[in-house]
Every structure is written in C-alpha cells, then in structure tokens.
PDB file of C-alpha atoms in Angstrom:
ATOM      1  CA  UNK K   1       1.938   7.458 -13.950  1.00  0.00           C
ATOM      2  CA  UNK K   2       0.643   3.940 -13.957  1.00  0.00           C
ATOM      3  CA  UNK K   3      -2.968   2.913 -13.383  1.00  0.00           C
ATOM      4  CA  UNK K   4      -4.237  -0.287 -11.826  1.00  0.00           C
ATOM      5  CA  UNK K   5      -7.685  -1.792 -12.314  1.00  0.00           C
ATOM      6  CA  UNK K   6      -9.321  -4.509 -10.268  1.00  0.00           C
ATOM      7  CA  UNK K   7     -12.620  -5.298 -11.940  1.00  0.00           C
ATOM      8  CA  UNK K   8     -14.004  -7.556  -9.211  1.00  0.00           C
ATOM      9  CA  UNK K   9     -15.182  -5.589  -6.173  1.00  0.00           C
ATOM     10  CA  UNK K  10     -16.143  -8.815  -4.415  1.00  0.00           C
ATOM     11  CA  UNK K  11     -15.344 -12.497  -4.792  1.00  0.00           C
ATOM     12  CA  UNK K  12     -16.388 -15.558  -2.881  1.00  0.00           C
ATOM     13  CA  UNK K  13     -14.808 -18.994  -2.608  1.00  0.00           C
ATOM     14  CA  UNK K  14     -15.564 -22.196  -0.778  1.00  0.00           C
ATOM     15  CA  UNK K  15     -13.000 -23.306   1.754  1.00  0.00           C
ATOM     16  CA  UNK K  16     -10.354 -25.583   0.167  1.00  0.00           C
ATOM     17  CA  UNK K  17     -11.286 -24.408  -3.329  1.00  0.00           C
ATOM     18  CA  UNK K  18      -9.285 -22.217  -5.696  1.00  0.00           C
ATOM     19  CA  UNK K  19     -10.038 -18.610  -6.575  1.00  0.00           C
ATOM     20  CA  UNK K  20      -8.466 -16.169  -9.010  1.00  0.00           C
ATOM     21  CA  UNK K  21      -8.463 -12.411  -8.502  1.00  0.00           C
ATOM     22  CA  UNK K  22      -8.010 -10.245 -11.576  1.00  0.00           C
ATOM     23  CA  UNK K  23      -5.806  -7.203 -12.062  1.00  0.00           C
ATOM     24  CA  UNK K  24      -4.846  -5.180 -15.096  1.00  0.00           C
ATOM     25  CA  UNK K  25      -2.483  -2.260 -15.180  1.00  0.00           C
ATOM     26  CA  UNK K  26      -1.176   0.331 -17.537  1.00  0.00           C
ATOM     27  CA  UNK K  27       2.291   1.806 -17.478  1.00  0.00           C
ATOM     28  CA  UNK K  28       4.632   3.333 -20.002  1.00  0.00           C
ATOM     29  CA  UNK K  29       7.651   2.026 -18.134  1.00  0.00           C
ATOM     30  CA  UNK K  30       9.494  -1.126 -19.129  1.00  0.00           C
ATOM     31  CA  UNK K  31      10.972  -1.696 -15.693  1.00  0.00           C
ATOM     32  CA  UNK K  32       8.402  -2.027 -12.952  1.00  0.00           C
ATOM     33  CA  UNK K  33       7.199  -4.252 -10.157  1.00  0.00           C
ATOM     34  CA  UNK K  34       3.833  -5.742  -9.383  1.00  0.00           C
ATOM     35  CA  UNK K  35       2.478  -6.691  -5.996  1.00  0.00           C
ATOM     36  CA  UNK K  36      -0.499  -8.235  -4.301  1.00  0.00           C
ATOM     37  CA  UNK K  37      -1.206  -7.027  -0.787  1.00  0.00           C
ATOM     38  CA  UNK K  38      -3.750  -8.455   1.625  1.00  0.00           C
ATOM     39  CA  UNK K  39      -5.641  -6.267   4.078  1.00  0.00           C
ATOM     40  CA  UNK K  40      -7.596  -8.197   6.741  1.00  0.00           C
ATOM     41  CA  UNK K  41     -10.096  -6.477   9.047  1.00  0.00           C
ATOM     42  CA  UNK K  42      -7.188  -5.395  11.252  1.00  0.00           C
ATOM     43  CA  UNK K  43      -6.304  -2.971   8.405  1.00  0.00           C
ATOM     44  CA  UNK K  44      -2.699  -4.158   8.327  1.00  0.00           C
ATOM     45  CA  UNK K  45      -1.295  -4.237   4.773  1.00  0.00           C
ATOM     46  CA  UNK K  46       0.437  -7.563   4.292  1.00  0.00           C
ATOM     47  CA  UNK K  47       2.584  -8.395   1.290  1.00  0.00           C
ATOM     48  CA  UNK K  48       1.342 -11.537  -0.428  1.00  0.00           C
ATOM     49  CA  UNK K  49       3.518 -11.807  -3.509  1.00  0.00           C
ATOM     50  CA  UNK K  50       5.813  -9.764  -5.751  1.00  0.00           C
ATOM     51  CA  UNK K  51       6.656 -10.006  -9.447  1.00  0.00           C
ATOM     52  CA  UNK K  52       9.439  -8.228 -11.310  1.00  0.00           C
ATOM     53  CA  UNK K  53       8.340  -7.241 -14.804  1.00  0.00           C
ATOM     54  CA  UNK K  54      11.590  -8.426 -16.362  1.00  0.00           C
ATOM     55  CA  UNK K  55      11.032 -11.963 -15.102  1.00  0.00           C
ATOM     56  CA  UNK K  56       8.996 -14.252 -17.311  1.00  0.00           C
ATOM     57  CA  UNK K  57       8.514 -16.883 -14.657  1.00  0.00           C
ATOM     58  CA  UNK K  58       5.387 -16.443 -12.570  1.00  0.00           C
ATOM     59  CA  UNK K  59       6.014 -15.823  -8.882  1.00  0.00           C
ATOM     60  CA  UNK K  60       4.777 -18.378  -6.355  1.00  0.00           C
ATOM     61  CA  UNK K  61       4.490 -18.244  -2.572  1.00  0.00           C
ATOM     62  CA  UNK K  62       3.071 -21.424  -1.095  1.00  0.00           C
ATOM     63  CA  UNK K  63      -0.671 -21.409  -1.915  1.00  0.00           C
ATOM     64  CA  UNK K  64      -0.429 -18.095  -3.748  1.00  0.00           C
ATOM     65  CA  UNK K  65       0.670 -17.780  -7.351  1.00  0.00           C
ATOM     66  CA  UNK K  66       0.330 -15.228 -10.102  1.00  0.00           C
ATOM     67  CA  UNK K  67      -0.392 -15.357 -13.799  1.00  0.00           C
ATOM     68  CA  UNK K  68       1.688 -12.519 -15.228  1.00  0.00           C
ATOM     69  CA  UNK K  69       0.896 -11.664 -18.825  1.00  0.00           C
ATOM     70  CA  UNK K  70       3.171  -8.740 -19.666  1.00  0.00           C
ATOM     71  CA  UNK K  71       1.897  -8.119 -23.185  1.00  0.00           C
ATOM     72  CA  UNK K  72      -1.679  -8.030 -21.935  1.00  0.00           C
ATOM     73  CA  UNK K  73      -0.655  -6.078 -18.805  1.00  0.00           C
ATOM     74  CA  UNK K  74      -2.472  -8.573 -16.664  1.00  0.00           C
ATOM     75  CA  UNK K  75      -1.454  -9.789 -13.209  1.00  0.00           C
ATOM     76  CA  UNK K  76      -3.940 -12.162 -11.622  1.00  0.00           C
ATOM     77  CA  UNK K  77      -3.593 -13.828  -8.234  1.00  0.00           C
ATOM     78  CA  UNK K  78      -4.544 -17.453  -7.702  1.00  0.00           C
ATOM     79  CA  UNK K  79      -5.208 -18.716  -4.208  1.00  0.00           C
ATOM     80  CA  UNK K  80      -5.251 -22.491  -3.945  1.00  0.00           C
ATOM     81  CA  UNK K  81      -6.761 -24.516  -1.098  1.00  0.00           C
ATOM     82  CA  UNK K  82      -8.478 -21.399   0.263  1.00  0.00           C
ATOM     83  CA  UNK K  83      -8.560 -21.029   4.017  1.00  0.00           C
ATOM     84  CA  UNK K  84     -10.843 -19.014   6.271  1.00  0.00           C
ATOM     85  CA  UNK K  85      -7.884 -16.801   7.131  1.00  0.00           C
ATOM     86  CA  UNK K  86      -7.580 -15.764   3.504  1.00  0.00           C
ATOM     87  CA  UNK K  87     -10.717 -13.651   3.839  1.00  0.00           C
ATOM     88  CA  UNK K  88      -9.632 -10.038   3.354  1.00  0.00           C
ATOM     89  CA  UNK K  89      -9.370  -7.168   0.904  1.00  0.00           C
ATOM     90  CA  UNK K  90      -6.760  -7.841  -1.759  1.00  0.00           C
ATOM     91  CA  UNK K  91      -4.992  -4.986  -3.487  1.00  0.00           C
ATOM     92  CA  UNK K  92      -2.984  -5.168  -6.670  1.00  0.00           C
ATOM     93  CA  UNK K  93      -0.235  -2.569  -7.053  1.00  0.00           C
ATOM     94  CA  UNK K  94       2.187  -1.393  -9.709  1.00  0.00           C
ATOM     95  CA  UNK K  95       5.435   0.261  -8.718  1.00  0.00           C
ATOM     96  CA  UNK K  96       7.988   2.320 -10.622  1.00  0.00           C
ATOM     97  CA  UNK K  97       8.969   5.729  -9.315  1.00  0.00           C
ATOM     98  CA  UNK K  98       5.428   5.768  -8.012  1.00  0.00           C
ATOM     99  CA  UNK K  99       3.132   3.285  -6.356  1.00  0.00           C
ATOM    100  CA  UNK K 100      -0.416   2.834  -7.589  1.00  0.00           C
ATOM    101  CA  UNK K 101      -2.980   0.561  -6.018  1.00  0.00           C
ATOM    102  CA  UNK K 102      -6.146  -0.882  -7.464  1.00  0.00           C
ATOM    103  CA  UNK K 103      -9.478  -0.336  -5.751  1.00  0.00           C
ATOM    104  CA  UNK K 104      -9.316  -3.760  -4.137  1.00  0.00           C
ATOM    105  CA  UNK K 105     -11.276  -7.008  -4.201  1.00  0.00           C
ATOM    106  CA  UNK K 106     -13.062  -8.210  -1.097  1.00  0.00           C
ATOM    107  CA  UNK K 107     -12.641 -11.973  -0.782  1.00  0.00           C
ATOM    108  CA  UNK K 108     -15.071 -14.001   1.291  1.00  0.00           C
ATOM    109  CA  UNK K 109     -14.249 -17.598   2.194  1.00  0.00           C
ATOM    110  CA  UNK K 110     -17.231 -19.821   2.961  1.00  0.00           C
ATOM    111  CA  UNK K 111     -16.772 -22.726   5.367  1.00  0.00           C
TER     112      UNK K 111
ATOM    113  CA  UNK E   1      12.515  -7.133  13.587  1.00  0.00           C
ATOM    114  CA  UNK E   2       9.740  -4.961  15.000  1.00  0.00           C
ATOM    115  CA  UNK E   3       8.466  -3.895  11.618  1.00  0.00           C
ATOM    116  CA  UNK E   4       7.262  -0.397  10.815  1.00  0.00           C
ATOM    117  CA  UNK E   5       5.916   1.322  13.906  1.00  0.00           C
ATOM    118  CA  UNK E   6       3.235   3.982  13.780  1.00  0.00           C
ATOM    119  CA  UNK E   7       1.732   6.087  16.512  1.00  0.00           C
ATOM    120  CA  UNK E   8      -0.865   6.789  17.558  1.00  0.00           C
ATOM    121  CA  UNK E   9      -2.972   3.886  16.320  1.00  0.00           C
ATOM    122  CA  UNK E  10      -6.137   5.919  16.712  1.00  0.00           C
ATOM    123  CA  UNK E  11      -6.641   9.656  16.844  1.00  0.00           C
ATOM    124  CA  UNK E  12      -9.831  11.606  17.340  1.00  0.00           C
ATOM    125  CA  UNK E  13      -9.620  15.354  17.119  1.00  0.00           C
ATOM    126  CA  UNK E  14     -11.749  18.369  16.432  1.00  0.00           C
ATOM    127  CA  UNK E  15     -11.731  20.382  13.260  1.00  0.00           C
ATOM    128  CA  UNK E  16      -9.053  23.036  13.288  1.00  0.00           C
ATOM    129  CA  UNK E  17      -6.689  21.175  15.583  1.00  0.00           C
ATOM    130  CA  UNK E  18      -3.180  20.159  14.624  1.00  0.00           C
ATOM    131  CA  UNK E  19      -2.573  16.456  14.146  1.00  0.00           C
ATOM    132  CA  UNK E  20       0.830  14.791  14.110  1.00  0.00           C
ATOM    133  CA  UNK E  21       1.289  11.217  12.985  1.00  0.00           C
ATOM    134  CA  UNK E  22       4.542   9.406  13.664  1.00  0.00           C
ATOM    135  CA  UNK E  23       6.432   6.630  11.974  1.00  0.00           C
ATOM    136  CA  UNK E  24       9.524   4.602  12.715  1.00  0.00           C
ATOM    137  CA  UNK E  25      10.706   2.641   9.656  1.00  0.00           C
ATOM    138  CA  UNK E  26      12.347  -0.747   9.709  1.00  0.00           C
ATOM    139  CA  UNK E  27      15.977  -0.416  10.744  1.00  0.00           C
ATOM    140  CA  UNK E  28      18.243  -0.311   7.691  1.00  0.00           C
ATOM    141  CA  UNK E  29      15.507   0.800   5.315  1.00  0.00           C
ATOM    142  CA  UNK E  30      16.283   4.099   3.650  1.00  0.00           C
ATOM    143  CA  UNK E  31      13.026   4.809   1.852  1.00  0.00           C
ATOM    144  CA  UNK E  32       9.882   5.860   3.671  1.00  0.00           C
ATOM    145  CA  UNK E  33       6.386   6.383   2.321  1.00  0.00           C
ATOM    146  CA  UNK E  34       3.200   7.970   3.640  1.00  0.00           C
ATOM    147  CA  UNK E  35      -0.160   6.778   2.296  1.00  0.00           C
ATOM    148  CA  UNK E  36      -3.765   7.700   2.951  1.00  0.00           C
ATOM    149  CA  UNK E  37      -6.628   5.232   2.602  1.00  0.00           C
ATOM    150  CA  UNK E  38     -10.266   6.324   2.255  1.00  0.00           C
ATOM    151  CA  UNK E  39     -13.340   4.601   0.940  1.00  0.00           C
ATOM    152  CA  UNK E  40     -13.742   7.146  -1.810  1.00  0.00           C
ATOM    153  CA  UNK E  41     -10.171   7.357  -3.087  1.00  0.00           C
ATOM    154  CA  UNK E  42      -8.624   4.081  -1.988  1.00  0.00           C
ATOM    155  CA  UNK E  43      -4.920   4.030  -1.222  1.00  0.00           C
ATOM    156  CA  UNK E  44      -3.011   7.128  -2.238  1.00  0.00           C
ATOM    157  CA  UNK E  45       0.698   7.805  -1.999  1.00  0.00           C
ATOM    158  CA  UNK E  46       1.166  11.176  -0.330  1.00  0.00           C
ATOM    159  CA  UNK E  47       4.937  11.552  -0.172  1.00  0.00           C
ATOM    160  CA  UNK E  48       8.056   9.493  -0.065  1.00  0.00           C
ATOM    161  CA  UNK E  49      11.577  10.029   1.246  1.00  0.00           C
ATOM    162  CA  UNK E  50      14.865   8.476   0.277  1.00  0.00           C
ATOM    163  CA  UNK E  51      17.797   8.893   2.658  1.00  0.00           C
ATOM    164  CA  UNK E  52      15.696  11.390   4.642  1.00  0.00           C
ATOM    165  CA  UNK E  53      15.167  13.618   1.598  1.00  0.00           C
ATOM    166  CA  UNK E  54      11.665  14.150   0.171  1.00  0.00           C
ATOM    167  CA  UNK E  55      11.696  12.810  -3.374  1.00  0.00           C
ATOM    168  CA  UNK E  56       8.097  13.239  -4.480  1.00  0.00           C
ATOM    169  CA  UNK E  57       5.402  15.105  -2.589  1.00  0.00           C
ATOM    170  CA  UNK E  58       3.011  15.478  -5.493  1.00  0.00           C
ATOM    171  CA  UNK E  59       0.431  13.383  -3.671  1.00  0.00           C
ATOM    172  CA  UNK E  60       0.189  15.744  -0.706  1.00  0.00           C
ATOM    173  CA  UNK E  61      -3.352  17.085  -0.955  1.00  0.00           C
ATOM    174  CA  UNK E  62      -2.751  20.675   0.082  1.00  0.00           C
ATOM    175  CA  UNK E  63      -0.628  23.025   2.128  1.00  0.00           C
ATOM    176  CA  UNK E  64      -2.267  21.900   5.341  1.00  0.00           C
ATOM    177  CA  UNK E  65      -0.256  18.691   5.031  1.00  0.00           C
ATOM    178  CA  UNK E  66       3.457  18.565   5.714  1.00  0.00           C
ATOM    179  CA  UNK E  67       5.913  15.732   6.291  1.00  0.00           C
ATOM    180  CA  UNK E  68       9.394  15.618   7.712  1.00  0.00           C
ATOM    181  CA  UNK E  69      12.081  13.038   8.179  1.00  0.00           C
ATOM    182  CA  UNK E  70      14.710  14.516  10.507  1.00  0.00           C
ATOM    183  CA  UNK E  71      16.665  11.258  10.683  1.00  0.00           C
ATOM    184  CA  UNK E  72      16.705   7.732   9.321  1.00  0.00           C
ATOM    185  CA  UNK E  73      14.559   6.342  12.112  1.00  0.00           C
ATOM    186  CA  UNK E  74      11.732   8.831  12.390  1.00  0.00           C
ATOM    187  CA  UNK E  75       9.196  10.650  10.263  1.00  0.00           C
ATOM    188  CA  UNK E  76       6.142  12.773  10.939  1.00  0.00           C
ATOM    189  CA  UNK E  77       3.078  13.693   8.933  1.00  0.00           C
ATOM    190  CA  UNK E  78       1.379  16.807  10.180  1.00  0.00           C
ATOM    191  CA  UNK E  79      -2.038  18.223   9.343  1.00  0.00           C
ATOM    192  CA  UNK E  80      -2.667  21.805  10.384  1.00  0.00           C
ATOM    193  CA  UNK E  81      -5.476  22.750  10.592  1.00  0.00           C
ATOM    194  CA  UNK E  82      -7.313  19.450  10.338  1.00  0.00           C
ATOM    195  CA  UNK E  83     -10.670  19.117   8.597  1.00  0.00           C
ATOM    196  CA  UNK E  84     -13.350  16.391   8.688  1.00  0.00           C
ATOM    197  CA  UNK E  85     -12.440  15.331   5.139  1.00  0.00           C
ATOM    198  CA  UNK E  86      -8.990  14.386   6.398  1.00  0.00           C
ATOM    199  CA  UNK E  87     -10.532  11.458   8.261  1.00  0.00           C
ATOM    200  CA  UNK E  88      -8.836   8.336   6.915  1.00  0.00           C
ATOM    201  CA  UNK E  89      -6.350   5.641   7.741  1.00  0.00           C
ATOM    202  CA  UNK E  90      -2.798   6.850   7.268  1.00  0.00           C
ATOM    203  CA  UNK E  91      -0.137   4.267   6.551  1.00  0.00           C
ATOM    204  CA  UNK E  92       3.594   4.546   6.723  1.00  0.00           C
ATOM    205  CA  UNK E  93       5.748   2.074   4.774  1.00  0.00           C
ATOM    206  CA  UNK E  94       9.469   1.572   4.371  1.00  0.00           C
ATOM    207  CA  UNK E  95      11.735  -0.198   1.932  1.00  0.00           C
ATOM    208  CA  UNK E  96      15.398  -0.847   1.362  1.00  0.00           C
ATOM    209  CA  UNK E  97      15.623   1.197  -1.836  1.00  0.00           C
ATOM    210  CA  UNK E  98      19.077   2.585  -2.500  1.00  0.00           C
ATOM    211  CA  UNK E  99      18.160   5.346  -4.886  1.00  0.00           C
ATOM    212  CA  UNK E 100      15.408   7.828  -5.514  1.00  0.00           C
ATOM    213  CA  UNK E 101      13.530   5.239  -7.552  1.00  0.00           C
ATOM    214  CA  UNK E 102      10.914   3.107  -5.878  1.00  0.00           C
ATOM    215  CA  UNK E 103      12.082  -0.416  -6.540  1.00  0.00           C
ATOM    216  CA  UNK E 104      12.162  -2.482  -3.420  1.00  0.00           C
ATOM    217  CA  UNK E 105       9.250  -4.077  -1.645  1.00  0.00           C
ATOM    218  CA  UNK E 106       7.454  -1.807   0.775  1.00  0.00           C
ATOM    219  CA  UNK E 107       6.517  -3.012   4.229  1.00  0.00           C
ATOM    220  CA  UNK E 108       3.597  -1.293   5.847  1.00  0.00           C
ATOM    221  CA  UNK E 109       2.958  -0.208   9.388  1.00  0.00           C
ATOM    222  CA  UNK E 110      -0.354  -0.919  11.129  1.00  0.00           C
ATOM    223  CA  UNK E 111      -1.759   2.490  10.205  1.00  0.00           C
ATOM    224  CA  UNK E 112      -3.235   5.375  12.157  1.00  0.00           C
ATOM    225  CA  UNK E 113      -6.993   5.746  12.041  1.00  0.00           C
ATOM    226  CA  UNK E 114      -7.752   9.467  12.124  1.00  0.00           C
ATOM    227  CA  UNK E 115     -11.188  10.884  12.799  1.00  0.00           C
ATOM    228  CA  UNK E 116     -11.676  14.636  12.599  1.00  0.00           C
ATOM    229  CA  UNK E 117     -14.950  15.795  14.068  1.00  0.00           C
TER     230      UNK E 117
END
C-alpha cells in the first residue's frame, strides 16, 4: 500500500501572495493518481486538483497548480494570489487500488 | 447534480447503541467508499464497493462495523454496538470507476459527525 507524507502541519500566507504545500508519497505501483483535497471548517472534502502519474505535464486549475516530480515522488501544491477563502486543511492523497491520505496541512491566510 | 448525500449529518448516541449511517452516491457512479476521519488517525478508508459488491473491507476496524450496498443508489455503514472510540466524522464518497480498481476521482459527501457517549 502507498504512504503519503505531508511534512508541514501548518502554513501561513499573506493574502494575494503565493504559497506551496509539500507532499511526498511512496508507492510500488507505476499507475496511480495523485490528488489535493481541501477541507474548510465545514468539514466538506473538496477536490482541488488531480494528477495522473503517467502524465508529465503538471496539472493546473486556475490559481492552483502542482509540481509533480515522479522520480522524487513529490507532489507539491502551489496556490497563487491567495484568498481568504483558501484557508482550510489541505490533504494530499495517492490512489491506486487503495486511497491513502496525508496527515494534512492547515493553511492560514492573513489579510 | 445533488452530489453525494449523507444522513444524518450529526449523531449523538450512547455506548452500546446501534448506529446506522446512510449514503446516497452521485447518480451514475458505480464505486462507493466509506472513510473515517479522526484527529489521531486522520482519514482512513474503511471499505469500498464497486457495482454494489464489496471489493476491499480491510480497513474495517472490527466486527462491530458492517457495510452494505443493497442497490446502486444506497449504502449503509452500521456500528453495533457503538463505543466512545468510534466517535469520528464518517465520509462517504463515490466515483465513476468501471472496474474493481480505484481510478476515478472520488467526490465526497458532507460527512456524518458521530459522537458516542
């Protein structure tokens, strides 16, 4: 089974600035998927972005982009032009016949 | 689309009581997942179904937990008897996976916050 590590329990960013959340994973599979989910105080799990391991191009969704380094098994999330509504817990996940989540990073956005 | 629907949203019960959590997946999705989220253990996959058939229940903590999916639009997670350590947020998610492999993006319900006294 895969493992996912988020080494930053908490991060803080100034509104309108850019922040990068780190994630590393370990899997023996060659075909897998990586995700970032956002969990605001409402507890709802919201999909932020998805990356297929076989794709070299980094996924992008508006202000959210990833830096996928397959050889290093790294999958960081960059949030540009941070907004107050981005404040939440962010979970990295690896999926292949199983779904493993990291412990999460709590992002605070300062006005 | 209404998204994944879970009920109840909150449940408070006493130790020893039976608890039933319900989930309605997104219409057309044929994979359904149950997760538990606690501070100590984070998000854990308990069980998942594909085409109403349980594929992997290795995450179910013990025999007190059981899950069923009698049809494509409904699933239950039952705890009997419940214990205080079962207190957690339980999420249901669904995806459009067409095989027993987890490949497609999962969409989560709002969760059920369970408190066992």
